[in-house]
Amino acid sequence: MVRYKDRRGYSPSYIDGWICSLYPYDITGERNSLKRIYYQHKIPPEVIHVPMKLAIIDPGKPDEKYNCDIYSGFFGLTQDSKTFNLKPEIGWIMTKQPLNDNVNSQNDFIQEKSREQIMRIIQGLS
C-alpha cells in the first residue's frame, strides 16, 4: 500500500494519501475516511472472483456447458510519461475453471498471467 511521511514519520498501522480515495467503502459497506485508513484488513480486495456457469446454446447442436470464473477489479496502474499522472487499470477477465487445483487463490491466478496479457485484455475492453 501507499504511505506518506508526516511530521511523526511512517506507521505500519495505517495507509494514507491519494490511495485512500480508491477505497471509499470497507468490506462491510461502511464509509472509509478518505484521508487515512487504519484497518487494512477491512479494505476490499483489488480483484474479486465470481464463479459462474456458461451455457452455449446453438440450435441443432448439443448445449455446451462450462464452469467459469470472472475476475474483475483493479489490475494495475499505468503512468503517463509526460505528466507522470497515474491511472488505475480496471477490467475483467473470464476464464474456464482449472481442471486441477493449481490455482489456489485469485492472487495466484493474477501472478500466473503476464502483465502483457492482462494489459491486452484491458485495452481490448476500452
PDB file of N, CA and C in Angstrom, residues 3-85:
ATOM      1  N   ARG A   3       2.019   4.909   1.561  1.00  0.00           N
ATOM      2  CA  ARG A   3       2.056   5.723   2.777  1.00  0.00           C
ATOM      3  C   ARG A   3       2.878   6.966   2.490  1.00  0.00           C
ATOM      4  N   TYR A   4       2.545   8.050   3.141  1.00  0.00           N
ATOM      5  CA  TYR A   4       3.407   9.218   3.051  1.00  0.00           C
ATOM      6  C   TYR A   4       3.893   9.571   4.446  1.00  0.00           C
ATOM      7  N   LYS A   5       5.010  10.237   4.498  1.00  0.00           N
ATOM      8  CA  LYS A   5       5.638  10.565   5.777  1.00  0.00           C
ATOM      9  C   LYS A   5       5.139  11.926   6.244  1.00  0.00           C
ATOM     10  N   ASP A   6       4.565  11.962   7.442  1.00  0.00           N
ATOM     11  CA  ASP A   6       4.208  13.250   8.024  1.00  0.00           C
ATOM     12  C   ASP A   6       5.259  13.614   9.075  1.00  0.00           C
ATOM     13  N   ARG A   7       4.977  14.593   9.888  1.00  0.00           N
ATOM     14  CA  ARG A   7       5.964  15.046  10.880  1.00  0.00           C
ATOM     15  C   ARG A   7       6.346  13.953  11.866  1.00  0.00           C
ATOM     16  N   ARG A   8       5.433  13.047  12.120  1.00  0.00           N
ATOM     17  CA  ARG A   8       5.707  11.987  13.094  1.00  0.00           C
ATOM     18  C   ARG A   8       6.425  10.798  12.472  1.00  0.00           C
ATOM     19  N   GLY A   9       6.486  10.693  11.161  1.00  0.00           N
ATOM     20  CA  GLY A   9       7.144   9.572  10.496  1.00  0.00           C
ATOM     21  C   GLY A   9       6.133   8.587   9.933  1.00  0.00           C
ATOM     22  N   TYR A  10       6.617   7.436   9.502  1.00  0.00           N
ATOM     23  CA  TYR A  10       5.774   6.407   8.909  1.00  0.00           C
ATOM     24  C   TYR A  10       5.160   5.542   9.996  1.00  0.00           C
ATOM     25  N   SER A  11       4.044   4.917   9.696  1.00  0.00           N
ATOM     26  CA  SER A  11       3.428   3.974  10.620  1.00  0.00           C
ATOM     27  C   SER A  11       2.914   2.781   9.831  1.00  0.00           C
ATOM     28  N   PRO A  12       3.237   1.563  10.260  1.00  0.00           N
ATOM     29  CA  PRO A  12       2.738   0.387   9.552  1.00  0.00           C
ATOM     30  C   PRO A  12       1.274   0.091   9.852  1.00  0.00           C
ATOM     31  N   SER A  13       0.662   0.847  10.768  1.00  0.00           N
ATOM     32  CA  SER A  13      -0.699   0.530  11.190  1.00  0.00           C
ATOM     33  C   SER A  13      -1.785   1.177  10.332  1.00  0.00           C
ATOM     34  N   TYR A  14      -1.434   2.003   9.355  1.00  0.00           N
ATOM     35  CA  TYR A  14      -2.447   2.627   8.514  1.00  0.00           C
ATOM     36  C   TYR A  14      -1.868   2.968   7.145  1.00  0.00           C
ATOM     37  N   ILE A  15      -2.777   3.243   6.206  1.00  0.00           N
ATOM     38  CA  ILE A  15      -2.378   3.768   4.898  1.00  0.00           C
ATOM     39  C   ILE A  15      -2.985   5.157   4.769  1.00  0.00           C
ATOM     40  N   ASP A  16      -2.334   5.993   4.006  1.00  0.00           N
ATOM     41  CA  ASP A  16      -2.856   7.338   3.806  1.00  0.00           C
ATOM     42  C   ASP A  16      -2.400   7.864   2.459  1.00  0.00           C
ATOM     43  N   GLY A  17      -2.859   9.046   2.115  1.00  0.00           N
ATOM     44  CA  GLY A  17      -2.508   9.627   0.832  1.00  0.00           C
ATOM     45  C   GLY A  17      -3.600   9.397  -0.195  1.00  0.00           C
ATOM     46  N   TRP A  18      -3.258   9.630  -1.449  1.00  0.00           N
ATOM     47  CA  TRP A  18      -4.225   9.565  -2.541  1.00  0.00           C
ATOM     48  C   TRP A  18      -4.846   8.188  -2.696  1.00  0.00           C
ATOM     49  N   ILE A  19      -4.127   7.135  -2.307  1.00  0.00           N
ATOM     50  CA  ILE A  19      -4.631   5.769  -2.497  1.00  0.00           C
ATOM     51  C   ILE A  19      -5.939   5.551  -1.738  1.00  0.00           C
ATOM     52  N   CYS A  20      -6.155   6.271  -0.634  1.00  0.00           N
ATOM     53  CA  CYS A  20      -7.384   6.111   0.163  1.00  0.00           C
ATOM     54  C   CYS A  20      -8.634   6.438  -0.644  1.00  0.00           C
ATOM     55  N   SER A  21      -8.518   7.337  -1.607  1.00  0.00           N
ATOM     56  CA  SER A  21      -9.694   7.715  -2.392  1.00  0.00           C
ATOM     57  C   SER A  21     -10.169   6.577  -3.293  1.00  0.00           C
ATOM     58  N   LEU A  22      -9.331   5.570  -3.522  1.00  0.00           N
ATOM     59  CA  LEU A  22      -9.745   4.414  -4.319  1.00  0.00           C
ATOM     60  C   LEU A  22     -10.544   3.411  -3.495  1.00  0.00           C
ATOM     61  N   TYR A  23     -10.604   3.604  -2.180  1.00  0.00           N
ATOM     62  CA  TYR A  23     -11.325   2.694  -1.288  1.00  0.00           C
ATOM     63  C   TYR A  23     -12.309   3.476  -0.422  1.00  0.00           C
ATOM     64  N   PRO A  24     -13.377   4.040  -1.017  1.00  0.00           N
ATOM     65  CA  PRO A  24     -14.305   4.843  -0.221  1.00  0.00           C
ATOM     66  C   PRO A  24     -15.115   4.021   0.781  1.00  0.00           C
ATOM     67  N   TYR A  25     -15.230   2.707   0.567  1.00  0.00           N
ATOM     68  CA  TYR A  25     -16.013   1.855   1.466  1.00  0.00           C
ATOM     69  C   TYR A  25     -15.182   0.650   1.885  1.00  0.00           C
ATOM     70  N   ASP A  26     -15.449   0.143   3.101  1.00  0.00           N
ATOM     71  CA  ASP A  26     -14.765  -1.068   3.543  1.00  0.00           C
ATOM     72  C   ASP A  26     -15.566  -2.293   3.099  1.00  0.00           C
ATOM     73  N   ILE A  27     -15.113  -3.486   3.498  1.00  0.00           N
ATOM     74  CA  ILE A  27     -15.760  -4.710   3.015  1.00  0.00           C
ATOM     75  C   ILE A  27     -17.164  -4.903   3.570  1.00  0.00           C
ATOM     76  N   THR A  28     -17.528  -4.160   4.620  1.00  0.00           N
ATOM     77  CA  THR A  28     -18.882  -4.256   5.170  1.00  0.00           C
ATOM     78  C   THR A  28     -19.802  -3.178   4.621  1.00  0.00           C
ATOM     79  N   GLY A  29     -19.285  -2.300   3.766  1.00  0.00           N
ATOM     80  CA  GLY A  29     -20.086  -1.235   3.182  1.00  0.00           C
ATOM     81  C   GLY A  29     -20.045   0.066   3.959  1.00  0.00           C
ATOM     82  N   GLU A  30     -19.269   0.089   5.047  1.00  0.00           N
ATOM     83  CA  GLU A  30     -19.135   1.316   5.832  1.00  0.00           C
ATOM     84  C   GLU A  30     -18.187   2.284   5.125  1.00  0.00           C
ATOM     85  N   ARG A  31     -18.450   3.556   5.269  1.00  0.00           N
ATOM     86  CA  ARG A  31     -17.645   4.599   4.623  1.00  0.00           C
ATOM     87  C   ARG A  31     -16.268   4.712   5.280  1.00  0.00           C
ATOM     88  N   ASN A  32     -15.194   4.671   4.484  1.00  0.00           N
ATOM     89  CA  ASN A  32     -13.829   4.887   4.965  1.00  0.00           C
ATOM     90  C   ASN A  32     -13.514   6.376   4.975  1.00  0.00           C
ATOM     91  N   SER A  33     -12.574   6.752   5.815  1.00  0.00           N
ATOM     92  CA  SER A  33     -12.036   8.105   5.760  1.00  0.00           C
ATOM     93  C   SER A  33     -11.203   8.200   4.490  1.00  0.00           C
ATOM     94  N   LEU A  34     -11.340   9.276   3.761  1.00  0.00           N
ATOM     95  CA  LEU A  34     -10.550   9.418   2.542  1.00  0.00           C
ATOM     96  C   LEU A  34      -9.175   9.990   2.836  1.00  0.00           C
ATOM     97  N   LYS A  35      -8.883  10.260   4.106  1.00  0.00           N
ATOM     98  CA  LYS A  35      -7.568  10.768   4.487  1.00  0.00           C
ATOM     99  C   LYS A  35      -6.659   9.670   5.017  1.00  0.00           C
ATOM    100  N   ARG A  36      -7.227   8.751   5.806  1.00  0.00           N
ATOM    101  CA  ARG A  36      -6.398   7.725   6.432  1.00  0.00           C
ATOM    102  C   ARG A  36      -7.259   6.498   6.706  1.00  0.00           C
ATOM    103  N   ILE A  37      -6.728   5.309   6.397  1.00  0.00           N
ATOM    104  CA  ILE A  37      -7.422   4.049   6.664  1.00  0.00           C
ATOM    105  C   ILE A  37      -6.590   3.273   7.673  1.00  0.00           C
ATOM    106  N   TYR A  38      -7.197   2.980   8.836  1.00  0.00           N
ATOM    107  CA  TYR A  38      -6.461   2.325   9.915  1.00  0.00           C
ATOM    108  C   TYR A  38      -6.554   0.805   9.881  1.00  0.00           C
ATOM    109  N   TYR A  39      -7.633   0.262   9.391  1.00  0.00           N
ATOM    110  CA  TYR A  39      -7.836  -1.187   9.439  1.00  0.00           C
ATOM    111  C   TYR A  39      -7.710  -1.765   8.036  1.00  0.00           C
ATOM    112  N   GLN A  40      -6.476  -2.103   7.663  1.00  0.00           N
ATOM    113  CA  GLN A  40      -6.219  -2.562   6.299  1.00  0.00           C
ATOM    114  C   GLN A  40      -6.942  -3.863   5.989  1.00  0.00           C
ATOM    115  N   HIS A  41      -7.193  -4.685   7.006  1.00  0.00           N
ATOM    116  CA  HIS A  41      -7.885  -5.953   6.759  1.00  0.00           C
ATOM    117  C   HIS A  41      -9.345  -5.732   6.356  1.00  0.00           C
ATOM    118  N   LYS A  42      -9.862  -4.520   6.527  1.00  0.00           N
ATOM    119  CA  LYS A  42     -11.239  -4.221   6.135  1.00  0.00           C
ATOM    120  C   LYS A  42     -11.348  -3.671   4.715  1.00  0.00           C
ATOM    121  N   ILE A  43     -10.212  -3.486   4.057  1.00  0.00           N
ATOM    122  CA  ILE A  43     -10.235  -2.978   2.685  1.00  0.00           C
ATOM    123  C   ILE A  43     -10.648  -4.119   1.764  1.00  0.00           C
ATOM    124  N   PRO A  44     -11.585  -3.878   0.867  1.00  0.00           N
ATOM    125  CA  PRO A  44     -11.971  -4.942  -0.059  1.00  0.00           C
ATOM    126  C   PRO A  44     -10.816  -5.298  -0.986  1.00  0.00           C
ATOM    127  N   PRO A  45     -10.799  -6.522  -1.501  1.00  0.00           N
ATOM    128  CA  PRO A  45      -9.717  -6.913  -2.405  1.00  0.00           C
ATOM    129  C   PRO A  45      -9.754  -6.089  -3.691  1.00  0.00           C
ATOM    130  N   GLU A  46      -8.578  -5.926  -4.297  1.00  0.00           N
ATOM    131  CA  GLU A  46      -8.493  -5.164  -5.542  1.00  0.00           C
ATOM    132  C   GLU A  46      -9.143  -5.910  -6.700  1.00  0.00           C
ATOM    133  N   VAL A  47      -9.118  -7.232  -6.630  1.00  0.00           N
ATOM    134  CA  VAL A  47      -9.714  -8.069  -7.672  1.00  0.00           C
ATOM    135  C   VAL A  47     -10.686  -9.026  -6.993  1.00  0.00           C
ATOM    136  N   ILE A  48     -11.919  -9.062  -7.489  1.00  0.00           N
ATOM    137  CA  ILE A  48     -12.873 -10.013  -6.928  1.00  0.00           C
ATOM    138  C   ILE A  48     -13.059 -11.169  -7.900  1.00  0.00           C
ATOM    139  N   HIS A  49     -13.474 -12.281  -7.363  1.00  0.00           N
ATOM    140  CA  HIS A  49     -13.616 -13.517  -8.128  1.00  0.00           C
ATOM    141  C   HIS A  49     -15.044 -14.020  -7.950  1.00  0.00           C
ATOM    142  N   VAL A  50     -15.707 -14.325  -9.065  1.00  0.00           N
ATOM    143  CA  VAL A  50     -17.066 -14.846  -9.019  1.00  0.00           C
ATOM    144  C   VAL A  50     -17.138 -16.080  -9.912  1.00  0.00           C
ATOM    145  N   PRO A  51     -17.495 -17.246  -9.351  1.00  0.00           N
ATOM    146  CA  PRO A  51     -17.689 -18.422 -10.198  1.00  0.00           C
ATOM    147  C   PRO A  51     -19.013 -18.299 -10.957  1.00  0.00           C
ATOM    148  N   MET A  52     -19.066 -18.865 -12.138  1.00  0.00           N
ATOM    149  CA  MET A  52     -20.300 -18.824 -12.927  1.00  0.00           C
ATOM    150  C   MET A  52     -20.352 -20.024 -13.861  1.00  0.00           C
ATOM    151  N   LYS A  53     -21.523 -20.307 -14.368  1.00  0.00           N
ATOM    152  CA  LYS A  53     -21.695 -21.365 -15.360  1.00  0.00           C
ATOM    153  C   LYS A  53     -22.033 -20.702 -16.692  1.00  0.00           C
ATOM    154  N   LEU A  54     -21.349 -21.126 -17.730  1.00  0.00           N
ATOM    155  CA  LEU A  54     -21.568 -20.596 -19.068  1.00  0.00           C
ATOM    156  C   LEU A  54     -22.210 -21.690 -19.908  1.00  0.00           C
ATOM    157  N   ALA A  55     -23.335 -21.381 -20.524  1.00  0.00           N
ATOM    158  CA  ALA A  55     -24.006 -22.326 -21.412  1.00  0.00           C
ATOM    159  C   ALA A  55     -24.048 -21.716 -22.806  1.00  0.00           C
ATOM    160  N   ILE A  56     -23.502 -22.441 -23.772  1.00  0.00           N
ATOM    161  CA  ILE A  56     -23.546 -22.004 -25.168  1.00  0.00           C
ATOM    162  C   ILE A  56     -24.641 -22.820 -25.844  1.00  0.00           C
ATOM    163  N   ILE A  57     -25.673 -22.113 -26.284  1.00  0.00           N
ATOM    164  CA  ILE A  57     -26.828 -22.777 -26.882  1.00  0.00           C
ATOM    165  C   ILE A  57     -26.850 -22.431 -28.359  1.00  0.00           C
ATOM    166  N   ASP A  58     -26.660 -23.444 -29.176  1.00  0.00           N
ATOM    167  CA  ASP A  58     -26.656 -23.274 -30.627  1.00  0.00           C
ATOM    168  C   ASP A  58     -27.706 -24.236 -31.179  1.00  0.00           C
ATOM    169  N   PRO A  59     -28.791 -23.718 -31.789  1.00  0.00           N
ATOM    170  CA  PRO A  59     -29.849 -24.605 -32.284  1.00  0.00           C
ATOM    171  C   PRO A  59     -29.287 -25.693 -33.202  1.00  0.00           C
ATOM    172  N   GLY A  60     -29.740 -26.902 -32.973  1.00  0.00           N
ATOM    173  CA  GLY A  60     -29.299 -28.023 -33.789  1.00  0.00           C
ATOM    174  C   GLY A  60     -28.041 -28.690 -33.283  1.00  0.00           C
ATOM    175  N   LYS A  61     -27.419 -28.149 -32.245  1.00  0.00           N
ATOM    176  CA  LYS A  61     -26.203 -28.732 -31.676  1.00  0.00           C
ATOM    177  C   LYS A  61     -26.426 -28.964 -30.185  1.00  0.00           C
ATOM    178  N   PRO A  62     -25.709 -29.916 -29.616  1.00  0.00           N
ATOM    179  CA  PRO A  62     -25.839 -30.114 -28.168  1.00  0.00           C
ATOM    180  C   PRO A  62     -25.318 -28.888 -27.406  1.00  0.00           C
ATOM    181  N   ASP A  63     -25.980 -28.595 -26.292  1.00  0.00           N
ATOM    182  CA  ASP A  63     -25.536 -27.461 -25.473  1.00  0.00           C
ATOM    183  C   ASP A  63     -24.143 -27.729 -24.924  1.00  0.00           C
ATOM    184  N   GLU A  64     -23.330 -26.687 -24.901  1.00  0.00           N
ATOM    185  CA  GLU A  64     -22.008 -26.767 -24.276  1.00  0.00           C
ATOM    186  C   GLU A  64     -22.084 -26.011 -22.960  1.00  0.00           C
ATOM    187  N   LYS A  65     -21.630 -26.648 -21.882  1.00  0.00           N
ATOM    188  CA  LYS A  65     -21.655 -26.008 -20.569  1.00  0.00           C
ATOM    189  C   LYS A  65     -20.255 -26.010 -19.982  1.00  0.00           C
ATOM    190  N   TYR A  66     -19.889 -24.880 -19.399  1.00  0.00           N
ATOM    191  CA  TYR A  66     -18.559 -24.722 -18.813  1.00  0.00           C
ATOM    192  C   TYR A  66     -18.674 -24.094 -17.428  1.00  0.00           C
ATOM    193  N   ASN A  67     -17.845 -24.559 -16.515  1.00  0.00           N
ATOM    194  CA  ASN A  67     -17.651 -23.859 -15.250  1.00  0.00           C
ATOM    195  C   ASN A  67     -16.617 -22.785 -15.521  1.00  0.00           C
ATOM    196  N   CYS A  68     -16.960 -21.544 -15.218  1.00  0.00           N
ATOM    197  CA  CYS A  68     -16.063 -20.425 -15.497  1.00  0.00           C
ATOM    198  C   CYS A  68     -15.863 -19.578 -14.242  1.00  0.00           C
ATOM    199  N   ASP A  69     -14.892 -18.702 -14.317  1.00  0.00           N
ATOM    200  CA  ASP A  69     -14.626 -17.729 -13.268  1.00  0.00           C
ATOM    201  C   ASP A  69     -14.509 -16.361 -13.915  1.00  0.00           C
ATOM    202  N   ILE A  70     -15.039 -15.350 -13.242  1.00  0.00           N
ATOM    203  CA  ILE A  70     -14.852 -13.969 -13.674  1.00  0.00           C
ATOM    204  C   ILE A  70     -14.022 -13.272 -12.605  1.00  0.00           C
ATOM    205  N   TYR A  71     -12.955 -12.604 -13.039  1.00  0.00           N
ATOM    206  CA  TYR A  71     -12.112 -11.791 -12.166  1.00  0.00           C
ATOM    207  C   TYR A  71     -12.304 -10.353 -12.611  1.00  0.00           C
ATOM    208  N   SER A  72     -12.617  -9.471 -11.664  1.00  0.00           N
ATOM    209  CA  SER A  72     -12.886  -8.080 -12.010  1.00  0.00           C
ATOM    210  C   SER A  72     -12.281  -7.158 -10.965  1.00  0.00           C
ATOM    211  N   GLY A  73     -11.794  -6.005 -11.417  1.00  0.00           N
ATOM    212  CA  GLY A  73     -11.280  -5.026 -10.464  1.00  0.00           C
ATOM    213  C   GLY A  73     -10.073  -4.274 -10.982  1.00  0.00           C
ATOM    214  N   PHE A  74      -9.241  -3.837 -10.031  1.00  0.00           N
ATOM    215  CA  PHE A  74      -8.020  -3.099 -10.350  1.00  0.00           C
ATOM    216  C   PHE A  74      -6.929  -4.095 -10.728  1.00  0.00           C
ATOM    217  N   PHE A  75      -6.436  -4.012 -11.965  1.00  0.00           N
ATOM    218  CA  PHE A  75      -5.384  -4.925 -12.412  1.00  0.00           C
ATOM    219  C   PHE A  75      -4.013  -4.276 -12.396  1.00  0.00           C
ATOM    220  N   GLY A  76      -3.940  -3.010 -12.128  1.00  0.00           N
ATOM    221  CA  GLY A  76      -2.647  -2.337 -12.088  1.00  0.00           C
ATOM    222  C   GLY A  76      -2.797  -0.852 -12.343  1.00  0.00           C
ATOM    223  N   LEU A  77      -1.669  -0.216 -12.592  1.00  0.00           N
ATOM    224  CA  LEU A  77      -1.631   1.217 -12.866  1.00  0.00           C
ATOM    225  C   LEU A  77      -0.801   1.470 -14.110  1.00  0.00           C
ATOM    226  N   THR A  78      -1.146   2.518 -14.842  1.00  0.00           N
ATOM    227  CA  THR A  78      -0.272   2.995 -15.911  1.00  0.00           C
ATOM    228  C   THR A  78       0.090   4.439 -15.583  1.00  0.00           C
ATOM    229  N   GLN A  79       1.252   4.846 -16.066  1.00  0.00           N
ATOM    230  CA  GLN A  79       1.718   6.198 -15.791  1.00  0.00           C
ATOM    231  C   GLN A  79       1.943   6.934 -17.099  1.00  0.00           C
ATOM    232  N   ASP A  80       1.417   8.145 -17.188  1.00  0.00           N
ATOM    233  CA  ASP A  80       1.629   8.999 -18.345  1.00  0.00           C
ATOM    234  C   ASP A  80       3.079   9.475 -18.319  1.00  0.00           C
ATOM    235  N   SER A  81       3.816   9.230 -19.397  1.00  0.00           N
ATOM    236  CA  SER A  81       5.245   9.560 -19.419  1.00  0.00           C
ATOM    237  C   SER A  81       5.510  11.068 -19.440  1.00  0.00           C
ATOM    238  N   LYS A  82       4.515  11.861 -19.832  1.00  0.00           N
ATOM    239  CA  LYS A  82       4.715  13.317 -19.869  1.00  0.00           C
ATOM    240  C   LYS A  82       4.293  13.988 -18.562  1.00  0.00           C
ATOM    241  N   THR A  83       3.125  13.623 -18.053  1.00  0.00           N
ATOM    242  CA  THR A  83       2.606  14.290 -16.852  1.00  0.00           C
ATOM    243  C   THR A  83       2.901  13.512 -15.574  1.00  0.00           C
ATOM    244  N   PHE A  84       3.295  12.252 -15.719  1.00  0.00           N
ATOM    245  CA  PHE A  84       3.541  11.343 -14.597  1.00  0.00           C
ATOM    246  C   PHE A  84       2.270  11.028 -13.808  1.00  0.00           C
ATOM    247  N   ASN A  85       1.105  11.361 -14.357  1.00  0.00           N
ATOM    248  CA  ASN A  85      -0.158  11.010 -13.710  1.00  0.00           C
ATOM    249  C   ASN A  85      -0.324   9.502 -13.704  1.00  0.00           C
TER     250      ASN A  85
END
